[in-house]
PDB file of C-alpha atoms in Angstrom:
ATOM      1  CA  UNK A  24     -12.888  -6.592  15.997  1.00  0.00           C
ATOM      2  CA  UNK A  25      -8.873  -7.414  15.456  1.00  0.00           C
ATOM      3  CA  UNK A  26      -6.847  -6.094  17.671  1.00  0.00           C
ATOM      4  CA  UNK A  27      -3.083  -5.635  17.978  1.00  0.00           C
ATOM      5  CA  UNK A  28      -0.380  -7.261  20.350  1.00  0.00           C
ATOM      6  CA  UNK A  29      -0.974  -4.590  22.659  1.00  0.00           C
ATOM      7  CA  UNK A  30      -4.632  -4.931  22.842  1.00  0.00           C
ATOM      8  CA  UNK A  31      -5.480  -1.895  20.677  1.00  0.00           C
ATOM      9  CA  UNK A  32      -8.394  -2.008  18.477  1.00  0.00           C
ATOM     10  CA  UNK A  33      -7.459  -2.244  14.689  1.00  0.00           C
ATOM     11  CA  UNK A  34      -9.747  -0.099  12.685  1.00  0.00           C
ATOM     12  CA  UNK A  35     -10.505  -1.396   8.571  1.00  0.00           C
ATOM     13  CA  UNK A  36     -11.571   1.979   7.023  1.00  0.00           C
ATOM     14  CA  UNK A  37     -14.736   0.445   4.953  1.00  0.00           C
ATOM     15  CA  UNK A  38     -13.406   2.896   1.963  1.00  0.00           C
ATOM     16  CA  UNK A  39     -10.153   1.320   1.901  1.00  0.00           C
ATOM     17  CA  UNK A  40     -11.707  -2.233   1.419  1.00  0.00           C
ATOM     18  CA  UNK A  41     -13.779  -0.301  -1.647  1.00  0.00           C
ATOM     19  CA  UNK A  42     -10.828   0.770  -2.947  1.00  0.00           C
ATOM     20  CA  UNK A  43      -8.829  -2.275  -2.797  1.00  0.00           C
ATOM     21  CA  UNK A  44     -11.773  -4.335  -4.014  1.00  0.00           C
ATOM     22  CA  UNK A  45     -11.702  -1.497  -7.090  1.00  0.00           C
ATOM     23  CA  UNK A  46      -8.336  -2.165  -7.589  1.00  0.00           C
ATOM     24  CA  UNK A  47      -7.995  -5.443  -7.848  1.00  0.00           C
ATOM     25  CA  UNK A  48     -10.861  -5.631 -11.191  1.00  0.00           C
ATOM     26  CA  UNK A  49      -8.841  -3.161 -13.022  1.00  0.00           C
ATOM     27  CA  UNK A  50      -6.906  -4.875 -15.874  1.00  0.00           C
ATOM     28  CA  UNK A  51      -3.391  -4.742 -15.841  1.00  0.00           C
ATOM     29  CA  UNK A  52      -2.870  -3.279 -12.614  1.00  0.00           C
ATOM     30  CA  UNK A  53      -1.034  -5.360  -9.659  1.00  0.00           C
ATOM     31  CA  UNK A  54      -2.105  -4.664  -6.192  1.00  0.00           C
ATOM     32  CA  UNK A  55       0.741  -5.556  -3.031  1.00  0.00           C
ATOM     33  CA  UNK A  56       0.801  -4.681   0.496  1.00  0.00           C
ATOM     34  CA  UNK A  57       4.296  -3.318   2.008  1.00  0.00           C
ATOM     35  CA  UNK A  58       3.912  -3.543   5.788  1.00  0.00           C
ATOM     36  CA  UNK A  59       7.358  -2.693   7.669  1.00  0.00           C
ATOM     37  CA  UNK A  60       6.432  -4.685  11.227  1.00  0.00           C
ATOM     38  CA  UNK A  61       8.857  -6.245  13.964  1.00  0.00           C
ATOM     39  CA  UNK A  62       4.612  -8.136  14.450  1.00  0.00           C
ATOM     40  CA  UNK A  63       4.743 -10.228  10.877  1.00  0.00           C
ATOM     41  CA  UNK A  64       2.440 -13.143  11.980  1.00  0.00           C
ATOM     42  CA  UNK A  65      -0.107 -10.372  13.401  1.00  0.00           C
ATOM     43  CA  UNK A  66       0.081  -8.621  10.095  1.00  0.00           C
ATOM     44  CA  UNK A  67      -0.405 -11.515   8.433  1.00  0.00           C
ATOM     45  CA  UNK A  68      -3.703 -12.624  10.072  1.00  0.00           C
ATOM     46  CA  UNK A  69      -5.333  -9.316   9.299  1.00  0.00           C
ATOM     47  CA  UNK A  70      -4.154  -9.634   5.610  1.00  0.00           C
ATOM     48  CA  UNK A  71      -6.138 -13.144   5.795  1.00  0.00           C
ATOM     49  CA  UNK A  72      -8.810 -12.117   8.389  1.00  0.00           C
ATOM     50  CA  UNK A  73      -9.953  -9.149   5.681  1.00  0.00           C
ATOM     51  CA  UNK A  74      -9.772 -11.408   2.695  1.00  0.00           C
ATOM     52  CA  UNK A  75      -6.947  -9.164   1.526  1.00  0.00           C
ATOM     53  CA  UNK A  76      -5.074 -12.233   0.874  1.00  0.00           C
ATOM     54  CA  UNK A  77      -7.073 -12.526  -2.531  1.00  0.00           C
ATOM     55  CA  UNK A  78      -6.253  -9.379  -2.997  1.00  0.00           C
ATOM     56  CA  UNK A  79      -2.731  -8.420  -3.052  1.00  0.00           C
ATOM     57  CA  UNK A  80      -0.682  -9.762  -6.079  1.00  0.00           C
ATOM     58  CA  UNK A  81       2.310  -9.354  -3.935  1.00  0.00           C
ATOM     59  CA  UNK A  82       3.528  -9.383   0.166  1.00  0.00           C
ATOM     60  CA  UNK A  83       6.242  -7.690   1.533  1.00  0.00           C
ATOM     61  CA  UNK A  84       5.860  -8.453   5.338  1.00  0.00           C
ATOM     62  CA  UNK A  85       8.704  -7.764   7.642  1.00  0.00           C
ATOM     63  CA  UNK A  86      10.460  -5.893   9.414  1.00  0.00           C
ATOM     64  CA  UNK A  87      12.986  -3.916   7.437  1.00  0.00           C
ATOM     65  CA  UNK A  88      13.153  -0.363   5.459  1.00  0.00           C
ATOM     66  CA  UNK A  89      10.345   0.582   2.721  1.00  0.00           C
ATOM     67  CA  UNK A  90      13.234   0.725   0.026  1.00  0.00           C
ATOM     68  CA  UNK A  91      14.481  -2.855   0.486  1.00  0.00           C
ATOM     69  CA  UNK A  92      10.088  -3.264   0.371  1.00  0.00           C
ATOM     70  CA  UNK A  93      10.635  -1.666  -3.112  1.00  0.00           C
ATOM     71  CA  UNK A  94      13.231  -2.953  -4.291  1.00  0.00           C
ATOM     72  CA  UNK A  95      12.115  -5.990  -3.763  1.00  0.00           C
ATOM     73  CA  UNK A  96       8.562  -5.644  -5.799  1.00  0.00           C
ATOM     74  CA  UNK A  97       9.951  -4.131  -8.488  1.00  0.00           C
ATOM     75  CA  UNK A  98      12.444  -7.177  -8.559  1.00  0.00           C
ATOM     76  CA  UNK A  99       9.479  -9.356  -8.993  1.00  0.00           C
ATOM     77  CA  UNK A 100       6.875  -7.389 -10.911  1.00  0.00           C
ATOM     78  CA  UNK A 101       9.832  -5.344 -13.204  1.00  0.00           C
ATOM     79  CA  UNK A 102       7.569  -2.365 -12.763  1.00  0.00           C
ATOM     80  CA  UNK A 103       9.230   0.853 -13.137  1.00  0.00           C
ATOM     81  CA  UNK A 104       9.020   2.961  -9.512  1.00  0.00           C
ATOM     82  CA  UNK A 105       7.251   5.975 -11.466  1.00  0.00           C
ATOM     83  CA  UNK A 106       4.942   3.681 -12.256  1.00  0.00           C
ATOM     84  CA  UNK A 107       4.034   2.704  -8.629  1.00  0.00           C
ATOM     85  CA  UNK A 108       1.560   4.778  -6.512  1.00  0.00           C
ATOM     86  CA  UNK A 109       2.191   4.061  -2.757  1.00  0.00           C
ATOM     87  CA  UNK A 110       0.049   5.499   0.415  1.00  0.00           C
ATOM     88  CA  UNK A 111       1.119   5.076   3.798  1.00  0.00           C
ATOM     89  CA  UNK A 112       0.347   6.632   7.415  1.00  0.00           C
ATOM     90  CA  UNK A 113       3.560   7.698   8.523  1.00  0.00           C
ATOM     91  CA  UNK A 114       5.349  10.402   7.028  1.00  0.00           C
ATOM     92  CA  UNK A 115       9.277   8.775   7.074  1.00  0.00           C
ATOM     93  CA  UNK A 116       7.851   5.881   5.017  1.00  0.00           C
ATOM     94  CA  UNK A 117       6.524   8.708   2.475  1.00  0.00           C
ATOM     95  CA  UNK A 118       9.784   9.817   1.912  1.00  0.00           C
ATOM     96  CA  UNK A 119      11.799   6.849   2.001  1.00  0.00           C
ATOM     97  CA  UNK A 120       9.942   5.392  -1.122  1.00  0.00           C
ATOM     98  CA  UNK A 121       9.548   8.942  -2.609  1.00  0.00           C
ATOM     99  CA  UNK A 122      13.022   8.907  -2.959  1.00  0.00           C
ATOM    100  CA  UNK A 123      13.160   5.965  -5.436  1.00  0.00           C
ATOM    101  CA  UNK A 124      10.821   7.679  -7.799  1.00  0.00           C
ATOM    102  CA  UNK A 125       7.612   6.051  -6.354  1.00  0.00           C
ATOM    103  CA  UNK A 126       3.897   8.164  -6.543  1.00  0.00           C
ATOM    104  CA  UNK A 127       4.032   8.820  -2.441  1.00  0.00           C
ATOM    105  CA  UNK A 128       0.743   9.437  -0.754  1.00  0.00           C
ATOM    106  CA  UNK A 129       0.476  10.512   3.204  1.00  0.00           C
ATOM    107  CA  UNK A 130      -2.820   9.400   4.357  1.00  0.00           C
ATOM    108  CA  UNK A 131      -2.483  10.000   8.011  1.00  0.00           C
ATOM    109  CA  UNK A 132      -6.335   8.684   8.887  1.00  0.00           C
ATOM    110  CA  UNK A 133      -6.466   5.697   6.102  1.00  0.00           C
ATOM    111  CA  UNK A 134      -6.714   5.525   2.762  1.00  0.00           C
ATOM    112  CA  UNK A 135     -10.265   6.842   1.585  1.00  0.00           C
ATOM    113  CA  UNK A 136     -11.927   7.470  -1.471  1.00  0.00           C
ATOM    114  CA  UNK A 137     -10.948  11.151  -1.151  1.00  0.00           C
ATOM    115  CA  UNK A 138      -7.355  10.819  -0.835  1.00  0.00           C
ATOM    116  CA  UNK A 139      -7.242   7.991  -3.502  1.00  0.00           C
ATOM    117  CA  UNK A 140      -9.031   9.858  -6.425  1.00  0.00           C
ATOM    118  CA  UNK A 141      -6.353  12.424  -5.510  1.00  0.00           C
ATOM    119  CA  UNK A 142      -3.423  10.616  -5.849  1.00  0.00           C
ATOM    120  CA  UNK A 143      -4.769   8.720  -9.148  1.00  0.00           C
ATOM    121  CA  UNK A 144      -5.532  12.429 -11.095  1.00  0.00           C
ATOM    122  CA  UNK A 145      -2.070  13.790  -9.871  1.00  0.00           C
ATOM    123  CA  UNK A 146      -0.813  10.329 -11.143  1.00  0.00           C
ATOM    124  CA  UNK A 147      -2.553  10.965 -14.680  1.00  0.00           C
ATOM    125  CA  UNK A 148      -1.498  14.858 -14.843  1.00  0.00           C
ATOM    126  CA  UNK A 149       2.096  13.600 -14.344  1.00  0.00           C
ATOM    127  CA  UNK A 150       1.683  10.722 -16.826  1.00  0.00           C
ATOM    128  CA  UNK A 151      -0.080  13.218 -19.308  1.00  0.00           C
ATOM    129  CA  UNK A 152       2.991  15.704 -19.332  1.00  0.00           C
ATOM    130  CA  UNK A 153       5.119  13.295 -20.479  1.00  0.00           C
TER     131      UNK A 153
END
């Protein structure tokens, strides 16, 4: 069990170590982890205690605002923001990035299988109406 700097039990939704895992084979696709966190180091460690760290293409650890997060991918990976699909927990994040043209997902219990297969056919409809 990992726990945070207050003691508090981190819980890894098995599903969204599935999906990441899924992911990460797909051709073409880059995979990065956004965390906004005053706690960077204790962030970190989780990324590397979960193996995500062979995961994630790209790391945007720190404390500061999901648009300079963004900004600061599509700097590197010079993928367009409609092109991004983006999940978090808390609902001001989800419209923060929404705002730049990213695919925003609230997933308020975790990412699972259910919410991802969502977002991915409302990603395609979009994509197909263009």
């Amino acid at each position: 069990m990992i726990y945070d700097e207050n003691n508090y039990p981190l819980n890894i939704l098995q599903d969204s170590n599935n999906i990441l895992k899924s992911i990460k084979k797909e051709k073409d696709v880059l995979l990065a982890c956004a965390s906004r966190t005053p706690s960077v180091e204790t962030a970190r460690q989780l990324v590397y205690l979960n193996g995500w760290d062979k995961l994630f293409d790209h790391m945007e650890i720190y404390p500061n605002s999901k648009i300079v997060h963004f900004q600061t991918l599509q700097r590197k990976t010079k993928i367009p923001y409609n092109k991004m699909i983006f999940f978090d927990d808390l609902q001001w994040n989800i419209k923060e990035v929404k705002s730049l043209g990213v695919h925003s997902h609230h997933v308020p219990n975790g990412v699972h299988t259910g919410a991802f297969r969502k977002a991915l056919k409302e990603y395609e409809r979009f994509w197909s109406c263009k």
